[in-house]
Tab-separated table of C-alpha atoms and ligand atoms in Angstrom:
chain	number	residue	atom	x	y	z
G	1	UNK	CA	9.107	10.577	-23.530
G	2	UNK	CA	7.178	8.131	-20.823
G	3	UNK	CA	7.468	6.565	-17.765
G	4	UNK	CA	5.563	3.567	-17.852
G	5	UNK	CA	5.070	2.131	-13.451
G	6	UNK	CA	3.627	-1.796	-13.835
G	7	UNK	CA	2.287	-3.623	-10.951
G	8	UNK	CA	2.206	-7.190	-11.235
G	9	UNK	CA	0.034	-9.230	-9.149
G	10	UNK	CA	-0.705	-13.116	-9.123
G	11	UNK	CA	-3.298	-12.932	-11.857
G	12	UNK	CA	-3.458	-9.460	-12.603
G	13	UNK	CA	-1.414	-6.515	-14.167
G	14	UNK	CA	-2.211	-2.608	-13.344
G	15	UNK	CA	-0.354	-0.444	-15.168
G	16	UNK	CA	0.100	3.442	-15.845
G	17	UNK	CA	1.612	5.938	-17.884
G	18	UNK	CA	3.190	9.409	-17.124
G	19	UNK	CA	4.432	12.101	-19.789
G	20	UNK	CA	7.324	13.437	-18.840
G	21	UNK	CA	8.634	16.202	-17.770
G	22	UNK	CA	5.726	17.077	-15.276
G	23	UNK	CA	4.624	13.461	-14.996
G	24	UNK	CA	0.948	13.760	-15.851
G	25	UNK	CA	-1.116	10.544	-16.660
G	26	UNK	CA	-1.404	9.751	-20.476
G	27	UNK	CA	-3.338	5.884	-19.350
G	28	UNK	CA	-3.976	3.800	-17.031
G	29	UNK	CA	-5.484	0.685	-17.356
G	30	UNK	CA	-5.601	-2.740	-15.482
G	31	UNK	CA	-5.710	-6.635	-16.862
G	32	UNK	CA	-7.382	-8.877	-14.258
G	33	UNK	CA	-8.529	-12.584	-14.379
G	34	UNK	CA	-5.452	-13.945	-15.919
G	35	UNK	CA	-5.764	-17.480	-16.492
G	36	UNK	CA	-9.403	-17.393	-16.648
G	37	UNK	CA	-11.873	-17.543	-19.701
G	38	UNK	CA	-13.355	-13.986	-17.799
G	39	UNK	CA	-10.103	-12.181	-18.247
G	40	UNK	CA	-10.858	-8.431	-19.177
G	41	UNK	CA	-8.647	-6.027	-20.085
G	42	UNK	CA	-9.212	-1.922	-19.757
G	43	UNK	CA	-7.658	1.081	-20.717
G	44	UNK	CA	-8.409	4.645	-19.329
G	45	UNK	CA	-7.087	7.345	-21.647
G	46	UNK	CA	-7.540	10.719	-23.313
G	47	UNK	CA	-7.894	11.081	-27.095
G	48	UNK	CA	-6.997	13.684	-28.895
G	49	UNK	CA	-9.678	16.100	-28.580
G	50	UNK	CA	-8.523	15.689	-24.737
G	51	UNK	CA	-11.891	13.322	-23.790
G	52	UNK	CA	-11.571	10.754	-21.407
G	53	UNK	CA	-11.962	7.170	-23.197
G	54	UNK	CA	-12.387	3.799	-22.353
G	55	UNK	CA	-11.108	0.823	-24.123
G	56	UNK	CA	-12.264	-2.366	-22.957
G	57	UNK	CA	-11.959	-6.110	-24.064
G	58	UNK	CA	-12.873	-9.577	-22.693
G	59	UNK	CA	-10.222	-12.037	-23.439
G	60	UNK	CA	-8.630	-14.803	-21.956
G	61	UNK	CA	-5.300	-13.996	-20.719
G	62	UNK	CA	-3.406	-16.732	-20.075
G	63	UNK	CA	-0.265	-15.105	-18.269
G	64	UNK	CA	2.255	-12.129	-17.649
G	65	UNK	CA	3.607	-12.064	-21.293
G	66	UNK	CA	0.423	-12.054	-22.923
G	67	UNK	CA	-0.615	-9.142	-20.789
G	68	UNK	CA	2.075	-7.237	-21.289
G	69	UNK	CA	1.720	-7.601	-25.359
G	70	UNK	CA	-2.100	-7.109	-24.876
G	71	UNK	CA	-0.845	-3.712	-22.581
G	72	UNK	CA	1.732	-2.558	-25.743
G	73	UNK	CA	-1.617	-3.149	-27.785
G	74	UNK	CA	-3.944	-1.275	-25.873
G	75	UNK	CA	-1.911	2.020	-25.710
G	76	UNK	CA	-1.313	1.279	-29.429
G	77	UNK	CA	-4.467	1.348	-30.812
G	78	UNK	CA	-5.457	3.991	-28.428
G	79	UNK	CA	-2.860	6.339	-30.007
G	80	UNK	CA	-1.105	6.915	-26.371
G	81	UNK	CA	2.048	5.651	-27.190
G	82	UNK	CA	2.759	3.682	-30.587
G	83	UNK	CA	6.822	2.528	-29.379
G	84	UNK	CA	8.182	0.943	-26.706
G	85	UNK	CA	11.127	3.544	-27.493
G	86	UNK	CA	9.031	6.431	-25.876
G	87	UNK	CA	9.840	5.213	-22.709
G	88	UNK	CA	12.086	6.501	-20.688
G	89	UNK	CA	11.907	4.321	-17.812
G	90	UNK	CA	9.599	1.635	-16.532
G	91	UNK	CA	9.112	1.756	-12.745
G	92	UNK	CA	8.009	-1.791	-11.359
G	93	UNK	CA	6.329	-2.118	-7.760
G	94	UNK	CA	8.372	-4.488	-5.713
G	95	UNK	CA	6.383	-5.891	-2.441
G	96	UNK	CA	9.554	-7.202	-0.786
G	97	UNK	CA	12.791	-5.885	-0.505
G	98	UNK	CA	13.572	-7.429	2.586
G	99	UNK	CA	17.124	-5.865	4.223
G	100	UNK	CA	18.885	-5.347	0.817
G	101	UNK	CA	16.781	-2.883	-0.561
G	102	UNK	CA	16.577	1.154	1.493
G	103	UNK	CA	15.608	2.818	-1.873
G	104	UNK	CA	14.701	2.171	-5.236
G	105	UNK	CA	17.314	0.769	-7.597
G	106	UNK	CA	18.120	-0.033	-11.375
G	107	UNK	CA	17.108	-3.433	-11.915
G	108	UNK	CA	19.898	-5.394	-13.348
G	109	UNK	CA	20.598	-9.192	-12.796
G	110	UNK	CA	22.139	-8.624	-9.230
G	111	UNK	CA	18.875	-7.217	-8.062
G	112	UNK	CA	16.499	-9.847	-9.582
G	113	UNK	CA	18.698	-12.602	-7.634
G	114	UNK	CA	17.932	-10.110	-4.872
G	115	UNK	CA	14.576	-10.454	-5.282
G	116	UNK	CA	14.426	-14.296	-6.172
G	117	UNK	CA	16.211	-14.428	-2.936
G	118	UNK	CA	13.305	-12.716	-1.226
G	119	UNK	CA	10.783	-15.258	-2.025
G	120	UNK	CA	10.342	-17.146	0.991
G	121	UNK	CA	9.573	-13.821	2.750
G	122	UNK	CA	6.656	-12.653	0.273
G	123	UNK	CA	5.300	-16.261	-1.428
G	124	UNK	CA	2.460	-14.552	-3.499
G	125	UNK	CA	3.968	-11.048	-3.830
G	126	UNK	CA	7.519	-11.356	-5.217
G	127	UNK	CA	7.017	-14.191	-7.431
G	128	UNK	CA	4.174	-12.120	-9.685
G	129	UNK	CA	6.495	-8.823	-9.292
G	130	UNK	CA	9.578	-10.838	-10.472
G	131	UNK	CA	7.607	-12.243	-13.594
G	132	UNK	CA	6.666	-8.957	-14.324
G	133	UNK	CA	10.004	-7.559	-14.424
G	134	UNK	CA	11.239	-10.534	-16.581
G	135	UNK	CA	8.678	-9.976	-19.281
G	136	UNK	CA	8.840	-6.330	-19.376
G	137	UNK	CA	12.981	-6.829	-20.143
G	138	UNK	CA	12.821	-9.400	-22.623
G	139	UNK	CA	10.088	-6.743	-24.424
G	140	UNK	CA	11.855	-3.383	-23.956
G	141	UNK	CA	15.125	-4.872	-22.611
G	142	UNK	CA	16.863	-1.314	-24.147
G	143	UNK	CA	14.602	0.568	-21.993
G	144	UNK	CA	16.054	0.730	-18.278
G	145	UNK	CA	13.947	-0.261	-15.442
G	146	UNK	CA	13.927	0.387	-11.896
G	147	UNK	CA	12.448	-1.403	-8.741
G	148	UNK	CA	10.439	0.340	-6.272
G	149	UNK	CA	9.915	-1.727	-2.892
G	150	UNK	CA	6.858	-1.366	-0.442
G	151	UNK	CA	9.433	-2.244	2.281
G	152	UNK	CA	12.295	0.359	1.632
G	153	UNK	CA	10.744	3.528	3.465
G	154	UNK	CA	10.855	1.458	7.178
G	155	UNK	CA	14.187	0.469	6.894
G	156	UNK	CA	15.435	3.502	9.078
G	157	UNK	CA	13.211	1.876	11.832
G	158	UNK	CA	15.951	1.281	14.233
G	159	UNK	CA	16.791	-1.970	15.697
G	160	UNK	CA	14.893	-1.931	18.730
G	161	UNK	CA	11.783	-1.118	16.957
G	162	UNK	CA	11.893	-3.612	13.878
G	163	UNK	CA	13.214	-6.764	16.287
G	164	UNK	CA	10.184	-9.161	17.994
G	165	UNK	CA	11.639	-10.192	21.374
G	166	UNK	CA	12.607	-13.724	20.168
G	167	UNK	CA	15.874	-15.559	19.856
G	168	UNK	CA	18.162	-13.384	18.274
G	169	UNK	CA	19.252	-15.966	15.902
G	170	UNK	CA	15.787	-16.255	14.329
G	171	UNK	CA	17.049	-12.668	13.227
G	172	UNK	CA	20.535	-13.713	12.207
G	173	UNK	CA	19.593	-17.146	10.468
G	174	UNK	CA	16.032	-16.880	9.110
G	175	UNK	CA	15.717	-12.850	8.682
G	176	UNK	CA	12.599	-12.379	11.458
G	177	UNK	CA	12.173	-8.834	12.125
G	178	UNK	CA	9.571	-6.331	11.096
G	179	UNK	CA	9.575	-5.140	7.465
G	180	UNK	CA	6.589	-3.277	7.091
G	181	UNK	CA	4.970	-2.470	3.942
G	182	UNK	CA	2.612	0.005	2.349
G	183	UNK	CA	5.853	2.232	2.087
G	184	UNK	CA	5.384	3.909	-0.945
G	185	UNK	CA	2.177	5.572	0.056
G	186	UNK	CA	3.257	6.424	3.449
G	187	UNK	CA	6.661	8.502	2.096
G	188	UNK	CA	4.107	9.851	-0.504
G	189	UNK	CA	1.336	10.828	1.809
G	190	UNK	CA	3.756	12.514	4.440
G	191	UNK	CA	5.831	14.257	1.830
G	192	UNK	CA	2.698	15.828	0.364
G	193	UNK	CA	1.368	16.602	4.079
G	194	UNK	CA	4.499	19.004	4.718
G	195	UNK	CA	4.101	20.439	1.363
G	196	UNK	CA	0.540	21.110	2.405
G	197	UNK	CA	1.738	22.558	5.679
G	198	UNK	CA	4.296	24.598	4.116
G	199	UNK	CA	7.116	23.280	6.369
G	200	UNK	CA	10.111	21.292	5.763
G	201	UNK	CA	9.337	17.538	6.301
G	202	UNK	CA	12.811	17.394	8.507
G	203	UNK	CA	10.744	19.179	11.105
G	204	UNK	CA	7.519	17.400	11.452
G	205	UNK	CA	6.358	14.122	13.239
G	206	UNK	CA	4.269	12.688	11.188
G	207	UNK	CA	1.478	9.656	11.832
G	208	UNK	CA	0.426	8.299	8.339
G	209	UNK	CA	-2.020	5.570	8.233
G	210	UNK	CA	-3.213	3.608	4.959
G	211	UNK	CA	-6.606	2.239	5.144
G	212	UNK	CA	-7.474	0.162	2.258
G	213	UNK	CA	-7.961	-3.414	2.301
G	214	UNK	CA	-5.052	-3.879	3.893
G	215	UNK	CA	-3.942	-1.002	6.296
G	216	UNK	CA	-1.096	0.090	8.600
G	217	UNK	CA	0.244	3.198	10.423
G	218	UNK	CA	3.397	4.942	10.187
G	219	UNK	CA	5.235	6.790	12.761
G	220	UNK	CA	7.581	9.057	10.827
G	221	UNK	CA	9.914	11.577	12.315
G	222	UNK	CA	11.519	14.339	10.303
G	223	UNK	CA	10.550	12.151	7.058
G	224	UNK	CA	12.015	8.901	8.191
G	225	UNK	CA	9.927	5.816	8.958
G	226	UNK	CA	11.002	5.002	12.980
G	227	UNK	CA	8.112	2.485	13.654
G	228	UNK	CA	5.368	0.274	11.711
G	229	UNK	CA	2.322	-1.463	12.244
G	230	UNK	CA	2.673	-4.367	9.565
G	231	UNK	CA	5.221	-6.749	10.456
G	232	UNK	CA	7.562	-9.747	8.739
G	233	UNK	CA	4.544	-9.853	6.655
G	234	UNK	CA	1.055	-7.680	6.391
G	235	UNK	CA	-0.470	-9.518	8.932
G	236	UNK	CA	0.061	-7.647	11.932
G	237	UNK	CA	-1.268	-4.676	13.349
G	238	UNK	CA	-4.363	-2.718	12.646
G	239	UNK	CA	-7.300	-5.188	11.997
G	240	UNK	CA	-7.864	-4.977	8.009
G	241	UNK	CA	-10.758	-6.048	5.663
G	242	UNK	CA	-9.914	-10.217	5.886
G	243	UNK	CA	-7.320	-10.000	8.180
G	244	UNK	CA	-6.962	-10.261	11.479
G	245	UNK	CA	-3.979	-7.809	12.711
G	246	UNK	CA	-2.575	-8.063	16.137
G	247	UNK	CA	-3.581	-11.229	18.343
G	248	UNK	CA	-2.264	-13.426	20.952
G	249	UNK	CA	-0.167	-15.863	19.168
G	250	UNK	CA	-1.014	-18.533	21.712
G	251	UNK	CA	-4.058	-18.575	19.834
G	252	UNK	CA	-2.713	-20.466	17.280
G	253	UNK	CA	-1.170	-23.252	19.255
G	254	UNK	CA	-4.166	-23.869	21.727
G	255	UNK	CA	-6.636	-23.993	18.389
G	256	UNK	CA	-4.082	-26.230	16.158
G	257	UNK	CA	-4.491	-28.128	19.850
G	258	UNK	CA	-8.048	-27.830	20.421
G	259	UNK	CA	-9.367	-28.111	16.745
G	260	UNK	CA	-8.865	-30.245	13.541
G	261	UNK	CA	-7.213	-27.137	11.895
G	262	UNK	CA	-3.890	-27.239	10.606
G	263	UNK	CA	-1.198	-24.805	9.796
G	264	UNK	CA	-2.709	-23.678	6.381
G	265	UNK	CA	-6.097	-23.655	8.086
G	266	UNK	CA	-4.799	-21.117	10.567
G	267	UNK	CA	-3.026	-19.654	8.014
G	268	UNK	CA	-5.939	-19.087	5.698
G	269	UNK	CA	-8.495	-18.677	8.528
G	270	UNK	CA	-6.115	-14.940	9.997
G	271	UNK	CA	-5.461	-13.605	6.071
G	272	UNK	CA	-8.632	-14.171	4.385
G	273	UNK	CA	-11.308	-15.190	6.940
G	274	UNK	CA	-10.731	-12.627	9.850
G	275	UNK	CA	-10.853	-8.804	10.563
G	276	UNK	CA	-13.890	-7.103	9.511
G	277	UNK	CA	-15.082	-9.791	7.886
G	278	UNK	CA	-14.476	-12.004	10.586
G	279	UNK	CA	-16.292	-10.346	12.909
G	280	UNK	CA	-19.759	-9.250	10.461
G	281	UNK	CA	-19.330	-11.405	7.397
G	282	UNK	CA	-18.290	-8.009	5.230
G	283	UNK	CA	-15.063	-6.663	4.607
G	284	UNK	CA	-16.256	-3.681	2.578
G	285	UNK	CA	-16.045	-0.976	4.696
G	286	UNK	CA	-18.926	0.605	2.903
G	287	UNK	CA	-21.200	-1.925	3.928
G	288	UNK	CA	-20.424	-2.343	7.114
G	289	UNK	CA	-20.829	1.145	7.486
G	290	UNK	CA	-24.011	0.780	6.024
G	291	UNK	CA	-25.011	-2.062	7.621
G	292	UNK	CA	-24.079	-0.703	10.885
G	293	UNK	CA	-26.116	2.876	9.830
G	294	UNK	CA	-29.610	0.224	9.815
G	295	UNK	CA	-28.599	-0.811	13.703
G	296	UNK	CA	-26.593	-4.571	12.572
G	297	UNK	CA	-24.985	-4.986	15.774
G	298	UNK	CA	-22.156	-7.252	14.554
G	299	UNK	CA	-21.168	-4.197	11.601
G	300	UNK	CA	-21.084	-1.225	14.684
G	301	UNK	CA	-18.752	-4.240	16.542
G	302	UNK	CA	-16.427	-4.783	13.350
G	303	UNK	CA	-16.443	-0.642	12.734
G	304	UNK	CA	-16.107	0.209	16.506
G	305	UNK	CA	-13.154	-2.178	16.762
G	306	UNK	CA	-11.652	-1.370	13.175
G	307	UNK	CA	-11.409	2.482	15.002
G	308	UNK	CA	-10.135	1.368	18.628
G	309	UNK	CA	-7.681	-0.424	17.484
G	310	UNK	CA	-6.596	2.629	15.135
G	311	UNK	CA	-6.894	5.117	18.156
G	312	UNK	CA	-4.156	3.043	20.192
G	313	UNK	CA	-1.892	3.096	17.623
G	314	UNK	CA	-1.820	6.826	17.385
G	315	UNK	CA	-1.570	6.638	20.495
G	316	UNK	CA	1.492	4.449	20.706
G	317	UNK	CA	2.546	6.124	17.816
G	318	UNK	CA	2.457	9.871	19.540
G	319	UNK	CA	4.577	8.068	22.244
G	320	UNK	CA	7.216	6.767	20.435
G	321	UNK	CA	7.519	10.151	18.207
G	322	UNK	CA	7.481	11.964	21.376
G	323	UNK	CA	4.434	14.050	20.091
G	324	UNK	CA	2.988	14.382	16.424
G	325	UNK	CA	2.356	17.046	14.688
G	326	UNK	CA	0.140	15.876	12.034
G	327	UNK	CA	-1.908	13.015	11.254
G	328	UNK	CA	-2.526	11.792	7.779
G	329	UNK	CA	-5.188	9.597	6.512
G	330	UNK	CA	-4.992	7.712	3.173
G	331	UNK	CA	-6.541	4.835	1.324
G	332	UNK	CA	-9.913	4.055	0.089
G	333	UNK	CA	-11.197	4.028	3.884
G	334	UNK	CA	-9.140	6.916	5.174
G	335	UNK	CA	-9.804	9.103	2.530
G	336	UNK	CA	-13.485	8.691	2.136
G	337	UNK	CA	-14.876	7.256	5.583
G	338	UNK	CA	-15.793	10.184	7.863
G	339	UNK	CA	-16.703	7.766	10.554
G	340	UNK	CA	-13.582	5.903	10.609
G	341	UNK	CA	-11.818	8.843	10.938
G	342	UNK	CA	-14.042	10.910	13.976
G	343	UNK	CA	-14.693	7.410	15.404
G	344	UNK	CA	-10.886	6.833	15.360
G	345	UNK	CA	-9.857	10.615	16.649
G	346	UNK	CA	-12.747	10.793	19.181
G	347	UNK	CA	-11.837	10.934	22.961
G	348	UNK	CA	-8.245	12.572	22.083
G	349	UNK	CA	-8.603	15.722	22.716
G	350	UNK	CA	-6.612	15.746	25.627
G	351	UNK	CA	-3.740	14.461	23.571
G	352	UNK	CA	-4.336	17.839	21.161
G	353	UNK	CA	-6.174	15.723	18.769
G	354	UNK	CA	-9.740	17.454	17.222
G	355	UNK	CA	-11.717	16.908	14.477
G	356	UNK	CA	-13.958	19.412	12.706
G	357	UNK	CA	-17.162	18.228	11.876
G	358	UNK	CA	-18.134	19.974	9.299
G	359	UNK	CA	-14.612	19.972	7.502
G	360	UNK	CA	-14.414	15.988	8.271
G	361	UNK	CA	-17.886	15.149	6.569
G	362	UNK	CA	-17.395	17.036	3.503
G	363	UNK	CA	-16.780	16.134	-0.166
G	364	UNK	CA	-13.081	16.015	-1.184
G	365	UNK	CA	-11.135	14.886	-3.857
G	366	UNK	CA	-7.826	17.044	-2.939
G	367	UNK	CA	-5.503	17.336	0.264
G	368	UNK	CA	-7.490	19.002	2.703
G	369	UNK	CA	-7.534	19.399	6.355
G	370	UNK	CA	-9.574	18.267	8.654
G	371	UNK	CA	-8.725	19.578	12.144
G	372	UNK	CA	-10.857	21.928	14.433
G	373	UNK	CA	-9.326	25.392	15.016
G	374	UNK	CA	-8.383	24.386	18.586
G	375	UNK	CA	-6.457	21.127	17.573
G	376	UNK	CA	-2.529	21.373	18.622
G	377	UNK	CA	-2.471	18.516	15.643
G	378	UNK	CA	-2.844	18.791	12.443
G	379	UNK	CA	-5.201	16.410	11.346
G	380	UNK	CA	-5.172	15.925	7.039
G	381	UNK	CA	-6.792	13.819	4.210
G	382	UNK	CA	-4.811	13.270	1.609
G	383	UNK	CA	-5.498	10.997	-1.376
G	384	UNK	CA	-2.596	8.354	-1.833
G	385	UNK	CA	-1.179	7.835	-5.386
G	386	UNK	CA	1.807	4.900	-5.249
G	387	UNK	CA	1.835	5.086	-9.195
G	388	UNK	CA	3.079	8.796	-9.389
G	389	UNK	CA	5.603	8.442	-6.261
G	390	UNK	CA	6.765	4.638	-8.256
G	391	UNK	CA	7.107	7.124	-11.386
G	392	UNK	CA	8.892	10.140	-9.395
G	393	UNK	CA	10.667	7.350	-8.137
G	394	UNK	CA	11.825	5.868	-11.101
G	395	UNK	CA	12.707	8.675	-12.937
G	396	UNK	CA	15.049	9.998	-9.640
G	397	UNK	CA	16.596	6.760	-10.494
G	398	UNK	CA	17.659	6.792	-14.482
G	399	UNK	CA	18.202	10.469	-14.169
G	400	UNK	CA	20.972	10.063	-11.557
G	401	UNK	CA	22.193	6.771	-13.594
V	501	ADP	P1	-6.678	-1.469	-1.739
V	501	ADP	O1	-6.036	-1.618	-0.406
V	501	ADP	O2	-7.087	-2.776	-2.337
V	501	ADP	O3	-5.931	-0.540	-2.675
V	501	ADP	P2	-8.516	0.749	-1.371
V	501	ADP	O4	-7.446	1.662	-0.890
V	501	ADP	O5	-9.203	1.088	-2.637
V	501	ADP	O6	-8.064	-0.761	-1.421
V	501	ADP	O7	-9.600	0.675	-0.190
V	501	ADP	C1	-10.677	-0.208	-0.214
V	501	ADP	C2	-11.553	0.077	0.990
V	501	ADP	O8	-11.989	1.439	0.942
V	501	ADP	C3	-12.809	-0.784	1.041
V	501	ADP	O9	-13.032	-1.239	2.359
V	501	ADP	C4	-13.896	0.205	0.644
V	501	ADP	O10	-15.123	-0.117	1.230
V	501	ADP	C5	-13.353	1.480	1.250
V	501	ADP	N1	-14.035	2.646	0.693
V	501	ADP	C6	-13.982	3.119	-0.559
V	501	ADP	N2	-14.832	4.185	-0.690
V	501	ADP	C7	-15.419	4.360	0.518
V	501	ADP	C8	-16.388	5.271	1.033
V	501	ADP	N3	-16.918	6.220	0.267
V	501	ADP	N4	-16.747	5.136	2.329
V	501	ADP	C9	-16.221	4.172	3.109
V	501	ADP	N5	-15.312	3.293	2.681
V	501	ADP	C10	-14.908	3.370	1.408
């Protein structure tokens, strides 16, 4: 039997496939460029001599059902899985779950009004998750499904951390608080940090932070999420590849005053047009750290305020846990930018916080650590992997059904 975790997005479905017991991956493969002429569609597997393969094809996908028969076809003629009846579970990524939703849950037609529900909150996310999940039950509607929400982890941030200082009845009528998101790698990350430690999670204070293309920190103590860097939506916090993170939000009235641009100008302008793009013209933080390598004085501005901005979060972070015990980096960035993460670390020693050189420069593809021997933290990289926690997840789920 399989668990089979989807991932939905706007024009694009990524999809993977665990054997079960020991969840290994049988395939993974992604469809992108739905609704265009361009659309491809891919399929990572291993035959039977145990090779890895690739199955590719360029066809137009129009939308979420063709995918997911295109999907059903793919692991067909690849021999990875010729039923839908193999499956034991599917496990679909969920980006909102606003309040409703602490832990992953059995999708039946109570949680997709949930979800529906949740729209306004997450207008590109939820949508493309929710059309996922519809398609997937009208093709293996015998096949039980969970949803796995990128918001559940941070809702044990307590009140006084997840409330902005506004009205209270913008909280009690329109649901404006801090949600967070990113949650599945950040419970992943910091579970398989104390397993690396060899101490029970219950005991450590964690700091995770995700750098991808969008990135946040976590402050987690004894395993549960107390504070957050991404807020009502992923636009605050740590600056990010387009956008912009924290800022004054007086900005926005004195350049809607000021300027010709309107609300989806602003809108567009701090999601798409901002952060480390904003600042060099790149959001690719291998460029930029390229760029910045040759002497391009607005890439070492973009990288050098990419890592500040990092550092005093930590440090807010170490505050509010009072201390930390480990710091975890994850995401494309975190896990493979040695810069990033001695440019964000540098100047802490004080605060117990020192990287080794050596160990922070060289090649990894596992957990490792990262820490010099005099560092009261421990300082780790550890590679992120929401598909396997979404299957773990999932398969929690229909066993305790
Ligand atoms: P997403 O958030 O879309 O899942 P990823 O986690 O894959 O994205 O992270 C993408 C980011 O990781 C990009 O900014 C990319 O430049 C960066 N990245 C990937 N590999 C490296 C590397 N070797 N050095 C520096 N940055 C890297």
């Amino acid at each position: 039997m399989k668990i089979l975790v989807m991932n939905s997005g706007s024009s694009s479905l990524k999809f993977q496939l665990f054997n079960l017991p020991d969840l290994t991956v049988s395939a993974s493969g992604l469809i992108e460029q739905m609704g265009d002429e361009q659309s491809s569609a891919r399929l990572i597997y291993f035959d039977s001599a145990g090779t890895q393969q690739t199955l590719k094809q360029t066809v137009p996908v129009a939308e979420h059902r063709q995918a997911i028969i295109i999907m059903a076809d793919l692991l067909r003629e690849s021999g990875t899985m010729n039923d839908i009846q193999e499956l034991a579970g599917i496990g679909h990524r969920v980006v909102h779950g606003g309040e409703a939703f602490h832990e992953p849950v059995l999708i039946d037609d109570r949680v997709i009004s949930a979800i529906e529900e949740l729209i306004p909150l997450a207008p590109l996310h939820n949508p493309a998750n929710l059309t996922g999940i519809r398609v997937a039950l009208e093709q293996a509607g015998t096949v039980p499904q969970v949803a796995v929400f990128d918001t559940a982890f941070h809702q044990s941030i307590p009140e006084h951390g997840y409330l902005y200082a506004l009205p209270y009845k913008l909280y009690q009528e329109q649901k404006v608080r801090r949600y967070g998101f990113h949650g599945t790698s950040h419970d992943y990350v910091s579970k398989q940090a104390a397993q690396f430690i060899g101490q029970p999670i219950t005991e450590l204070n964690i700091i995770s932070v995700h750098l991808g293309n969008g990135t946040s920190a976590a402050a987690i103590r004894g395993g549960k999420c107390i504070d957050t860097s991404m807020g009502l939506t992923p636009l605050e916090g740590l600056i990010m590849g387009t956008r912009s993170g924290d800022l004054d939000p007086a900005i926005l009235f004195y350049l809607a005053r000021e300027t010709d641009m309107d609300m989806d100008d602003l809108d567009g302008m701090l999601n798409k047009e901002s952060g480390l793009k904003g600042i060099c013209g790149e959001n690719d933080m291998r460029t930029i750290t390229e760029l910045a390598g040759q002497g391009d004085r607005l890439a070492r501005l973009a990288l050098t305020m990419f890592c500040y901005r990092l550092k005093k979060y930590i440090g807010a972070y170490m505050a509010a846990l009072g201390g930390v015990d480990c710091i975890v980096f994850t995401g494309g960035i975190g896990e493979n930018s040695a810069i990033v993460r001695q440019m964000s670390c540098q100047g802490l020693e004080r605060l117990g916080i020192s990287l080794d050189k050596e160990k922070n420069t060289k090649q990894r593809n596992a957990i490792s650590e990262i820490q010099a021997t005099d560092s009261i933290v421990k300082i780790l990289v550890v590679p992120t992997d929401e598909e396997l926690e979404i299957a773990t997840q999932t398969l929690r789920v229909i066993t305790e059904r």
